Amino acid sequence: MMEKFLQWLEEKFMPPMARLAEQRHLRAVRDGVISTLPLIIIGSFFIIIAQPPIPFLAELVAPYVGDIMIPYRLTVGLMSVYAAYGMGYSLAKSYSLDGVSGGVLSLATFLMMNIPLNVDGIMEEAAGAGIEGAEAMGWVLPMGNLGGAGMFTAILSMVVAVEVLRFMKKKKITLTMPEQVPESVARSFEALFPAGVVIILTWVVRVMLGLDVNAMLMSVFAPLVDLSGNNYFGVMLPVLLITLLWAAGIHGVSVIGSVMRPAWLIMLDANVAAVADGASMSYGDGGVPYIAPEPFYQWLVWVGGSGATLALALLLVVSKSTYLKQVGKFSLVPGIFNINEPMIFGAPIVMNPILGIPFIIAPVVTTTISYFAVQLGIVNGFTVMAPWTLPAPIGAWMATGGSIAAVILVLINIAIALVIYYPFFKVYEKKMIAEEQADTATV
Amino acid sequence: MRVLMVCSGGMSSAIVVKALKQEAEKQGLEMEIKAVGTSEFSEEVGRDYNYALVAPQVKHRYNEYKKAADQANVPCEMIPPRGYTPIGAPSLIKQIKEGAK
């Protein structure tokens, strides 16, 4: 039966999922969003400096929290600005258009969806009332919709800007430069008419018609973000899809992440923003608003890589089968750093009717436990994006702003995965030993 | 001989590349192998390679890679699942020797 199921996975389930992830605009979202991750990893770390887990240090830095959080505000707090450029660049590249032009047009379209303000009048009044530091500052751009809250607007801006660029280039509605003009200069002029179109278009929509595109998009997508961040089944869905894709042999996180990562980043930004505004680090009222941004899966569920395979690596190392022991030996160290492809293809887990079962079940169980642990406030929510190649206990500790409970939960999850993998491992080991003995017998 | 390998993020392929290099050295082959992630492949493949290998977990992207490799006139093939492990290096070296131009 499991064989039939795996066959169905490979032939019916995987192709449409893979096609979806390879859709051109989603690919641009994936690559554009990934390009912002270094900034988000570094930026989110400042929350640990601002809110160190040791009370003594916390008191010490308390007066400087505002200053410490500035790198966060200009990285995570502006993530949609960076993403707008990165996605526009990637989409333009995928059409073999000039990447920089696509990125700049996309960024301009995105910024045009925000309205700058002049608060000099209020500032002067405040200064008159004796408020320290109040002074005229010229025009300011509110940052509220430039972070996670602007992600869907950034995606829409990227599509509009680059499609306009492509359409006008195709129809040859471009300013053509004489041949003597250097190529890079000529290319920048190619974007002149498309820039005029997108800027006038966004100006009419946002300013003249007064349509708050960001608010409209958020009213549509916010319920979906809530569903995937705070609903048990919504949190479970990516786990199932990712393990099923891996069981069929393709990189589940890469496929599902294309679609989910914007939502995961919105959740992370909302969580950090809440803590920066004085919320506690645990989930719920007065705490962080989302249970499951990406680090939730990374540290609590994918211990050792997708499928919670560190447990299996531990079992393989002590296997009595020569082959499996060998696989365990080369899988354990990468597994500690959450790289498990050598084991997935070596053991193999892919299309394996025995090991495929715990590969799906173990993460389902650990996700369930982890979900409730965070929901009930036993473990802190996630506010930091730590690099995914850190060993899980360290990553979990960092990502939760120093929650010891999170480290203990990681160890519990490894133990649970061990128990779930064990009987299947035993069955598979027996089969492998029988094959190995048959081999030596014939030699 | 210059070989390019692509996986999702360039992490797991680095492990296989390391094993390949050791095996190539053992066999006395002159071989330069580089691992890249998905987004870098189409640019990198244009830099004078003899052969391109696609990791099994990104097989759904094979056509895209193949197109880029064809443009650069580089032969491009999938790595069979069992070849994508440190102990798969000898069979992979064989594949490279047969497939590279």
Coordinates of C-alpha atoms in Angstrom, one line a residue:
Chain A
M1 CA 0.0 0.0 0.0
M2 CA 2.8 2.4 0.9
E3 CA 4.4 1.6 -2.4
K4 CA 1.2 2.6 -4.2
F5 CA 1.1 5.8 -2.2
L6 CA 4.7 6.7 -3.0
Q7 CA 4.0 6.1 -6.6
W8 CA 1.0 8.4 -6.4
L9 CA 3.2 11.0 -4.7
E10 CA 5.8 10.9 -7.4
E11 CA 3.4 10.8 -10.4
K12 CA 0.4 12.8 -9.3
F13 CA 1.2 15.0 -6.3
M14 CA 4.7 16.2 -7.0
P15 CA 4.5 17.5 -10.6
P16 CA 1.8 20.1 -10.0
M17 CA 3.4 21.3 -6.8
A18 CA 6.8 21.6 -8.5
R19 CA 5.2 23.4 -11.4
L20 CA 3.6 25.8 -9.0
A21 CA 6.9 26.6 -7.3
E22 CA 8.5 27.0 -10.7
Q23 CA 6.0 29.5 -11.8
R24 CA 8.0 32.5 -12.9
H25 CA 6.5 35.1 -10.5
L26 CA 6.7 32.8 -7.5
R27 CA 10.3 32.0 -8.4
A28 CA 11.0 35.8 -8.4
V29 CA 9.3 36.0 -5.0
R30 CA 11.4 33.1 -3.7
D31 CA 14.8 34.5 -5.0
G32 CA 13.9 38.1 -4.1
V33 CA 12.9 37.2 -0.5
I34 CA 15.9 34.9 -0.1
S35 CA 18.1 37.8 -1.0
T36 CA 16.8 39.7 2.1
L37 CA 17.5 36.9 4.5
P38 CA 21.1 37.9 5.5
L39 CA 19.7 41.3 6.5
I40 CA 16.8 39.7 8.4
I41 CA 19.1 37.3 10.2
I42 CA 21.5 40.1 11.4
G43 CA 18.7 42.6 12.0
S44 CA 16.6 40.3 14.1
F45 CA 19.6 39.4 16.3
F46 CA 19.5 42.9 17.8
I47 CA 16.4 41.9 19.7
I48 CA 18.6 39.5 21.8
I49 CA 21.0 42.4 22.5
A50 CA 18.1 44.6 23.4
Q51 CA 16.4 41.9 25.5
P52 CA 19.1 39.7 26.8
P53 CA 17.9 36.5 28.6
I54 CA 19.9 37.4 31.7
P55 CA 18.1 39.8 34.0
F56 CA 21.3 41.6 35.0
L57 CA 22.3 42.4 31.4
A58 CA 18.7 43.3 30.6
E59 CA 18.8 46.0 33.2
L60 CA 22.1 47.2 32.0
V61 CA 21.0 47.8 28.4
A62 CA 17.5 48.9 29.2
P63 CA 18.2 52.7 28.8
Y64 CA 19.7 52.0 25.3
V65 CA 17.0 49.8 23.9
G66 CA 15.8 52.4 21.4
D67 CA 19.3 52.8 19.9
I68 CA 20.0 49.1 19.9
M69 CA 16.9 48.4 17.9
I70 CA 17.8 50.8 15.1
P71 CA 19.6 48.2 13.0
Y72 CA 16.5 46.0 13.4
R73 CA 14.2 48.8 12.2
L74 CA 16.3 49.5 9.1
T75 CA 16.6 45.8 8.1
V76 CA 13.6 43.7 9.2
G77 CA 11.6 46.9 9.6
L78 CA 12.2 47.7 5.9
M79 CA 12.2 44.1 4.6
S80 CA 9.6 44.8 1.9
V81 CA 11.8 47.6 0.5
Y82 CA 14.6 45.2 0.0
A83 CA 12.3 42.5 -1.2
A84 CA 10.7 44.8 -3.8
Y85 CA 14.0 45.4 -5.4
G86 CA 15.2 41.8 -5.2
M87 CA 12.0 40.4 -6.6
G88 CA 11.9 42.9 -9.4
Y89 CA 15.5 42.1 -10.2
S90 CA 14.9 38.4 -10.3
L91 CA 11.7 38.7 -12.4
A92 CA 13.4 41.0 -14.9
K93 CA 16.3 38.6 -15.1
S94 CA 14.0 35.6 -15.8
Y95 CA 12.6 37.5 -18.8
S96 CA 16.2 38.3 -19.9
L97 CA 15.6 42.0 -19.2
D98 CA 18.0 44.3 -17.4
G99 CA 17.8 43.1 -13.7
V100 CA 18.7 46.5 -12.2
S101 CA 16.1 48.3 -14.2
G102 CA 13.5 45.8 -13.1
G103 CA 14.6 46.1 -9.5
V104 CA 14.5 49.9 -9.5
L105 CA 11.1 50.1 -11.2
S106 CA 9.7 47.6 -8.8
L107 CA 11.1 49.5 -5.8
A108 CA 9.7 52.8 -7.1
T109 CA 6.3 51.3 -7.7
F110 CA 6.3 49.9 -4.1
L111 CA 7.4 53.2 -2.6
M112 CA 4.7 55.0 -4.6
M113 CA 2.1 53.0 -2.6
N114 CA 3.2 54.9 0.5
I115 CA 2.5 58.6 1.1
P116 CA 5.1 60.7 2.7
L117 CA 4.1 63.2 5.4
N118 CA 5.2 66.5 6.6
V119 CA 4.9 66.8 10.3
D120 CA 6.8 70.0 10.8
G121 CA 3.7 71.8 12.1
I122 CA 3.2 69.3 14.8
M123 CA 6.9 69.2 15.6
E124 CA 7.0 73.0 16.0
E125 CA 4.1 72.8 18.4
A126 CA 5.7 70.1 20.4
A127 CA 9.0 72.1 20.5
G128 CA 6.9 75.1 21.7
A129 CA 5.4 72.9 24.4
G130 CA 8.9 72.1 25.6
I131 CA 9.2 68.5 24.4
E132 CA 12.9 67.6 24.0
G133 CA 14.2 66.6 20.6
A134 CA 11.2 67.9 18.7
E135 CA 12.3 69.8 15.7
A136 CA 11.2 70.2 12.1
M137 CA 12.5 67.3 9.9
G138 CA 11.1 67.9 6.4
W139 CA 9.2 65.1 4.7
V140 CA 9.1 61.7 6.4
L141 CA 8.0 58.3 5.0
P142 CA 6.0 56.3 7.6
M143 CA 7.7 52.9 8.0
G144 CA 4.6 50.9 9.1
N145 CA 4.0 49.4 5.7
L146 CA 7.6 49.1 4.6
G147 CA 8.3 46.0 6.8
G148 CA 6.4 42.7 6.8
A149 CA 3.1 44.5 6.5
G150 CA 4.1 45.7 3.1
M151 CA 5.1 42.3 1.7
F152 CA 2.1 41.7 -0.4
T153 CA 2.2 45.2 -1.8
A154 CA 5.9 44.6 -2.7
I155 CA 4.9 41.4 -4.5
L156 CA 2.2 43.2 -6.5
S157 CA 4.5 46.1 -7.3
M158 CA 7.1 43.7 -8.6
V159 CA 4.6 42.1 -10.9
V160 CA 3.1 45.3 -12.2
A161 CA 6.5 47.1 -12.7
V162 CA 8.3 44.3 -14.5
E163 CA 5.3 43.3 -16.6
V164 CA 5.0 46.9 -17.8
L165 CA 8.7 47.0 -18.6
R166 CA 8.4 43.7 -20.5
F167 CA 5.3 44.7 -22.4
M168 CA 6.7 48.0 -23.5
K169 CA 10.0 46.5 -24.5
K170 CA 8.1 43.9 -26.5
K171 CA 6.0 46.5 -28.2
K172 CA 9.1 48.6 -28.8
I173 CA 7.6 51.5 -26.8
T174 CA 11.1 52.5 -25.6
L175 CA 13.5 55.3 -26.1
T176 CA 16.1 53.9 -28.5
M177 CA 19.6 55.5 -28.1
P178 CA 22.0 55.9 -31.0
E179 CA 24.5 53.1 -31.3
Q180 CA 27.4 55.1 -30.0
V181 CA 25.8 55.4 -26.6
P182 CA 27.4 52.8 -24.2
E183 CA 25.1 49.8 -23.5
S184 CA 24.7 50.5 -19.8
V185 CA 23.5 54.0 -20.5
A186 CA 21.2 52.9 -23.3
R187 CA 19.7 50.3 -21.0
S188 CA 18.9 52.8 -18.3
F189 CA 17.0 54.9 -20.9
E190 CA 15.1 51.8 -22.0
A191 CA 13.3 52.0 -18.6
L192 CA 12.3 55.6 -19.1
F193 CA 8.9 55.1 -20.6
P194 CA 8.0 52.2 -18.4
A195 CA 9.0 54.3 -15.3
G196 CA 6.7 57.0 -16.5
V197 CA 3.9 54.5 -16.9
V198 CA 4.2 52.8 -13.5
I199 CA 4.8 56.1 -11.6
I200 CA 1.8 57.8 -13.2
L201 CA -0.3 54.7 -12.7
T202 CA 0.6 54.3 -9.0
W203 CA 0.2 58.0 -8.4
V204 CA -3.3 58.0 -9.9
V205 CA -4.3 54.9 -7.9
R206 CA -2.7 55.8 -4.6
V207 CA -2.9 59.6 -4.5
M208 CA -5.6 60.8 -6.9
L209 CA -8.1 58.0 -6.3
G210 CA -6.8 57.6 -2.7
L211 CA -6.9 53.8 -2.8
D212 CA -5.0 52.3 0.1
V213 CA -3.7 49.3 -1.8
N214 CA -1.7 48.0 1.1
A215 CA -4.7 48.0 3.4
M216 CA -6.8 46.2 0.7
L217 CA -4.2 43.5 0.2
M218 CA -3.8 43.0 3.9
S219 CA -7.5 42.6 4.4
V220 CA -7.4 39.8 1.9
F221 CA -4.2 38.1 3.0
A222 CA -4.2 38.8 6.8
P223 CA -6.7 35.9 7.4
L224 CA -4.4 33.6 5.5
V225 CA -1.4 34.6 7.4
D226 CA -3.3 34.1 10.6
L227 CA -4.4 30.7 9.5
S228 CA -0.9 29.6 8.7
G229 CA 0.6 31.1 11.8
N230 CA -1.9 30.5 14.6
N231 CA -4.2 27.6 13.5
Y232 CA -3.1 24.0 14.3
F233 CA -4.1 22.7 10.9
G234 CA -2.7 25.7 9.1
V235 CA 0.6 25.2 10.9
M236 CA 0.6 21.5 10.1
L237 CA -0.1 21.8 6.4
P238 CA 3.4 22.9 5.3
V239 CA 4.9 20.1 7.4
L240 CA 2.8 17.5 5.6
L241 CA 3.5 19.0 2.2
I242 CA 7.2 19.3 2.8
T243 CA 7.7 15.8 4.0
L244 CA 5.5 14.3 1.2
L245 CA 7.5 16.2 -1.4
W246 CA 10.8 14.9 0.2
A247 CA 9.4 11.4 0.3
A248 CA 9.0 11.7 -3.5
G249 CA 12.5 13.0 -3.7
I250 CA 12.3 16.7 -4.2
H251 CA 13.3 19.6 -1.9
G252 CA 10.1 20.2 0.0
V253 CA 11.2 23.4 1.8
S254 CA 12.4 24.9 -1.4
V255 CA 9.1 24.3 -3.1
I256 CA 6.7 25.1 -0.2
G257 CA 9.0 27.9 1.0
S258 CA 8.4 29.8 -2.3
V259 CA 4.8 30.2 -1.4
M260 CA 5.1 30.4 2.4
R261 CA 8.2 32.4 3.1
P262 CA 6.5 35.8 2.6
A263 CA 3.9 34.9 5.2
W264 CA 6.6 33.5 7.5
L265 CA 8.5 36.7 7.3
I266 CA 5.4 38.8 8.0
M267 CA 4.9 36.8 11.2
L268 CA 8.5 37.1 12.2
D269 CA 8.5 40.9 11.7
A270 CA 5.2 41.1 13.7
N271 CA 6.7 39.1 16.5
V272 CA 9.9 41.2 16.7
A273 CA 7.9 44.4 16.4
A274 CA 5.7 43.4 19.3
V275 CA 8.7 42.6 21.6
A276 CA 10.4 45.9 20.5
D277 CA 7.2 47.6 21.7
G278 CA 7.5 46.0 25.1
A279 CA 5.5 42.8 24.6
S280 CA 6.7 39.7 26.4
M281 CA 8.4 37.0 24.3
S282 CA 5.8 34.3 24.8
Y283 CA 2.8 33.9 22.6
G284 CA -0.6 35.5 23.4
D285 CA -2.1 38.7 24.7
G286 CA 0.7 41.0 25.7
G287 CA 3.1 38.8 23.9
V288 CA 4.1 37.9 20.4
P289 CA 1.2 37.5 17.9
Y290 CA 2.3 34.5 15.9
I291 CA 3.1 30.9 16.8
A292 CA 4.7 29.6 13.6
P293 CA 7.1 31.8 11.6
E294 CA 9.8 29.8 9.8
P295 CA 12.1 29.4 12.8
F296 CA 9.3 27.5 14.6
Y297 CA 9.7 24.7 12.0
Q298 CA 13.4 25.1 11.6
W299 CA 14.3 24.6 15.2
L300 CA 11.5 22.6 16.8
V301 CA 10.4 20.4 13.9
W302 CA 13.2 20.0 11.3
V303 CA 15.8 18.8 13.9
G304 CA 18.6 17.4 11.7
G305 CA 16.8 18.5 8.5
S306 CA 13.3 17.9 7.0
G307 CA 11.7 14.8 8.5
A308 CA 13.4 15.3 11.9
T309 CA 16.1 13.0 10.7
L310 CA 18.8 13.6 13.3
A311 CA 17.0 10.8 15.3
L312 CA 17.4 8.4 12.3
A313 CA 21.1 9.3 11.9
L314 CA 21.6 8.4 15.5
L315 CA 20.0 5.0 15.0
L316 CA 21.9 4.4 11.8
V317 CA 25.3 5.0 13.5
V318 CA 24.7 2.0 15.8
S319 CA 23.1 -0.2 13.1
K320 CA 24.2 -3.8 12.7
S321 CA 23.9 -3.5 8.9
T322 CA 27.2 -2.6 7.4
Y323 CA 25.6 -0.4 4.8
L324 CA 23.3 1.5 7.1
K325 CA 26.1 2.0 9.6
Q326 CA 28.2 3.5 6.9
V327 CA 25.3 5.8 5.9
G328 CA 24.9 6.8 9.6
K329 CA 28.6 7.7 9.8
F330 CA 28.5 10.1 6.9
S331 CA 25.1 11.5 7.9
L332 CA 25.5 12.3 11.6
V333 CA 27.8 15.3 11.4
P334 CA 25.9 17.0 8.5
G335 CA 22.7 16.1 10.4
I336 CA 23.8 18.0 13.5
F337 CA 24.0 21.0 11.2
N338 CA 20.6 20.2 9.6
I339 CA 21.9 18.9 6.3
N340 CA 20.3 15.6 5.5
E341 CA 20.4 15.0 1.8
P342 CA 23.2 12.5 2.0
M343 CA 21.0 10.4 4.3
I344 CA 17.8 11.0 2.4
F345 CA 19.4 9.7 -0.8
G346 CA 21.8 7.3 0.8
A347 CA 19.6 5.3 3.3
P348 CA 17.5 6.0 1.2
I349 CA 14.4 7.6 2.6
V350 CA 13.2 8.8 -0.9
M351 CA 10.6 6.4 -2.3
N352 CA 11.3 4.0 0.6
P353 CA 8.0 2.4 1.8
I354 CA 9.5 1.6 5.2
L355 CA 11.5 4.7 6.2
G356 CA 9.1 7.0 4.4
I357 CA 6.4 6.5 7.1
P358 CA 8.3 7.8 10.2
F359 CA 9.7 10.5 8.0
I360 CA 6.2 11.9 7.7
I361 CA 4.8 10.9 11.1
A362 CA 7.6 12.1 13.4
P363 CA 7.4 15.7 12.2
V364 CA 3.6 15.6 12.5
V365 CA 3.9 14.5 16.2
T366 CA 6.7 17.0 17.0
T367 CA 4.8 19.8 15.3
T368 CA 1.8 19.0 17.4
I369 CA 3.7 19.1 20.7
S370 CA 5.7 22.2 19.7
Y371 CA 2.5 24.0 18.6
F372 CA 0.9 23.6 21.9
A373 CA 4.1 24.2 23.8
V374 CA 4.3 27.7 22.2
Q375 CA 0.6 28.3 22.3
L376 CA 0.4 27.6 26.0
G377 CA 3.4 29.9 26.6
I378 CA 5.6 27.0 27.9
V379 CA 8.2 27.9 25.2
N380 CA 8.8 31.4 24.0
G381 CA 7.6 32.5 20.6
F382 CA 10.1 33.1 17.8
T383 CA 11.6 36.5 17.3
V384 CA 15.0 35.8 15.8
M385 CA 16.0 34.3 12.5
A386 CA 19.2 32.3 13.3
P387 CA 21.2 30.7 10.4
W388 CA 19.6 27.3 9.6
T389 CA 22.9 25.4 9.8
L390 CA 23.3 25.9 13.6
P391 CA 22.7 22.8 15.8
A392 CA 19.0 22.8 16.8
P393 CA 19.4 23.4 20.5
I394 CA 21.6 26.4 19.9
G395 CA 19.4 27.7 17.1
A396 CA 16.2 27.2 19.2
W397 CA 17.8 29.1 22.1
M398 CA 18.8 32.0 20.0
A399 CA 15.6 32.2 18.0
T400 CA 13.5 32.3 21.1
G401 CA 15.5 35.1 22.7
G402 CA 17.2 32.6 25.0
S403 CA 14.5 30.3 26.1
I404 CA 15.9 27.3 28.0
A405 CA 12.4 25.6 27.7
A406 CA 12.9 25.7 23.9
V407 CA 16.2 23.8 24.2
I408 CA 14.5 21.2 26.4
L409 CA 11.7 20.9 23.9
V410 CA 14.2 20.3 21.1
L411 CA 15.7 17.4 23.1
I412 CA 12.3 16.0 23.9
N413 CA 11.4 16.2 20.2
I414 CA 14.6 14.3 19.3
A415 CA 13.7 11.6 21.8
I416 CA 10.1 11.4 20.4
A417 CA 11.5 11.1 16.9
L418 CA 13.8 8.4 18.0
V419 CA 10.9 6.4 19.4
I420 CA 8.9 6.9 16.2
Y421 CA 11.7 6.0 13.9
Y422 CA 12.9 3.0 15.9
P423 CA 10.4 0.3 14.9
F424 CA 10.6 1.2 11.2
F425 CA 14.4 1.4 11.4
K426 CA 14.4 -2.1 12.9
V427 CA 12.3 -3.5 10.1
Y428 CA 14.4 -1.8 7.4
E429 CA 17.7 -2.9 9.2
K430 CA 16.5 -6.5 9.2
K431 CA 15.8 -6.3 5.5
M432 CA 19.2 -4.8 4.8
I433 CA 21.1 -7.4 6.9
A434 CA 19.2 -10.1 5.0
E435 CA 20.3 -8.6 1.7
E436 CA 23.9 -8.2 2.9
Q437 CA 24.0 -11.8 4.0
A438 CA 22.5 -13.0 0.7
D439 CA 25.2 -11.0 -1.1
T440 CA 28.1 -12.5 0.9
A441 CA 26.6 -15.9 0.5
T442 CA 26.6 -15.7 -3.3
V443 CA 30.2 -14.4 -3.2
Chain B
M1 CA 38.2 19.4 -16.3
R2 CA 35.7 21.8 -14.7
V3 CA 32.5 20.5 -13.3
L4 CA 29.6 22.5 -11.9
M5 CA 27.1 21.0 -9.4
V6 CA 23.8 22.6 -8.5
C7 CA 21.5 21.8 -5.5
S8 CA 19.0 24.0 -3.7
G9 CA 21.2 26.1 -1.5
G10 CA 24.6 24.9 -2.3
M11 CA 25.0 23.2 1.1
S12 CA 24.4 19.5 0.6
S13 CA 26.2 19.5 -2.7
A14 CA 29.3 20.9 -0.9
I15 CA 29.4 17.5 1.0
V16 CA 29.3 15.5 -2.2
V17 CA 31.8 17.8 -3.9
K18 CA 34.2 17.2 -1.1
A19 CA 33.9 13.4 -1.5
L20 CA 34.2 13.8 -5.3
K21 CA 37.4 15.8 -5.0
Q22 CA 39.0 13.1 -2.8
E23 CA 38.0 10.4 -5.2
A24 CA 39.3 12.4 -8.2
E25 CA 42.6 12.9 -6.4
K26 CA 42.8 9.2 -5.6
Q27 CA 42.3 8.3 -9.3
G28 CA 44.8 11.0 -10.3
L29 CA 42.2 13.0 -12.2
E30 CA 42.6 16.7 -12.8
M31 CA 39.2 18.0 -11.7
E32 CA 37.9 21.3 -10.5
I33 CA 34.4 21.0 -9.0
K34 CA 32.2 23.8 -7.8
A35 CA 28.8 23.6 -6.0
V36 CA 26.2 26.4 -6.3
G37 CA 22.7 27.1 -5.3
T38 CA 19.7 27.4 -7.6
S39 CA 19.8 31.1 -8.2
E40 CA 23.5 31.2 -9.2
F41 CA 23.5 28.3 -11.7
S42 CA 22.5 30.1 -14.9
E43 CA 25.2 32.7 -14.6
E44 CA 27.9 30.3 -13.3
V45 CA 27.4 27.7 -16.0
G46 CA 28.6 30.2 -18.6
R47 CA 32.0 30.3 -17.0
D48 CA 33.8 27.6 -19.0
Y49 CA 32.6 24.3 -17.6
N50 CA 32.9 20.9 -19.2
Y51 CA 30.0 19.3 -17.4
A52 CA 27.1 20.2 -15.1
L53 CA 25.4 18.0 -12.6
V54 CA 22.0 18.5 -11.1
A55 CA 21.3 17.2 -7.5
P56 CA 18.3 14.8 -7.3
Q57 CA 16.2 16.9 -4.9
V58 CA 15.9 19.7 -7.5
K59 CA 15.0 17.4 -10.3
H60 CA 11.8 19.5 -10.8
R61 CA 14.0 22.3 -12.0
Y62 CA 16.1 20.2 -14.3
N63 CA 14.6 21.6 -17.5
E64 CA 15.4 25.1 -16.4
Y65 CA 19.0 24.2 -15.7
K66 CA 19.3 22.2 -18.9
K67 CA 18.2 25.2 -20.9
A68 CA 20.9 27.4 -19.3
A69 CA 23.5 24.7 -19.8
D70 CA 22.5 24.2 -23.4
Q71 CA 23.0 27.9 -24.0
A72 CA 26.4 27.7 -22.6
N73 CA 27.0 24.5 -24.5
V74 CA 27.7 22.4 -21.4
P75 CA 26.4 18.9 -21.1
C76 CA 24.0 18.7 -18.1
E77 CA 22.8 15.6 -16.4
M78 CA 20.9 14.5 -13.2
I79 CA 22.8 12.8 -10.4
P80 CA 21.1 9.5 -9.7
P81 CA 19.7 9.5 -6.1
R82 CA 22.2 6.9 -4.8
G83 CA 25.1 8.9 -6.3
Y84 CA 24.3 11.9 -4.2
T85 CA 26.1 10.6 -1.1
P86 CA 29.8 10.6 -0.1
I87 CA 30.0 6.9 -0.9
G88 CA 28.5 7.5 -4.3
A89 CA 31.6 9.4 -5.4
P90 CA 33.2 6.6 -7.5
S91 CA 30.1 6.1 -9.6
L92 CA 29.7 9.8 -10.0
I93 CA 33.3 10.2 -11.2
K94 CA 32.5 7.5 -13.8
Q95 CA 29.4 9.5 -14.9
I96 CA 31.5 12.6 -15.2
K97 CA 34.2 11.0 -17.2
E98 CA 31.7 9.6 -19.6
G99 CA 29.5 12.7 -19.9
A100 CA 31.9 15.6 -19.9
K101 CA 32.9 17.2 -23.1

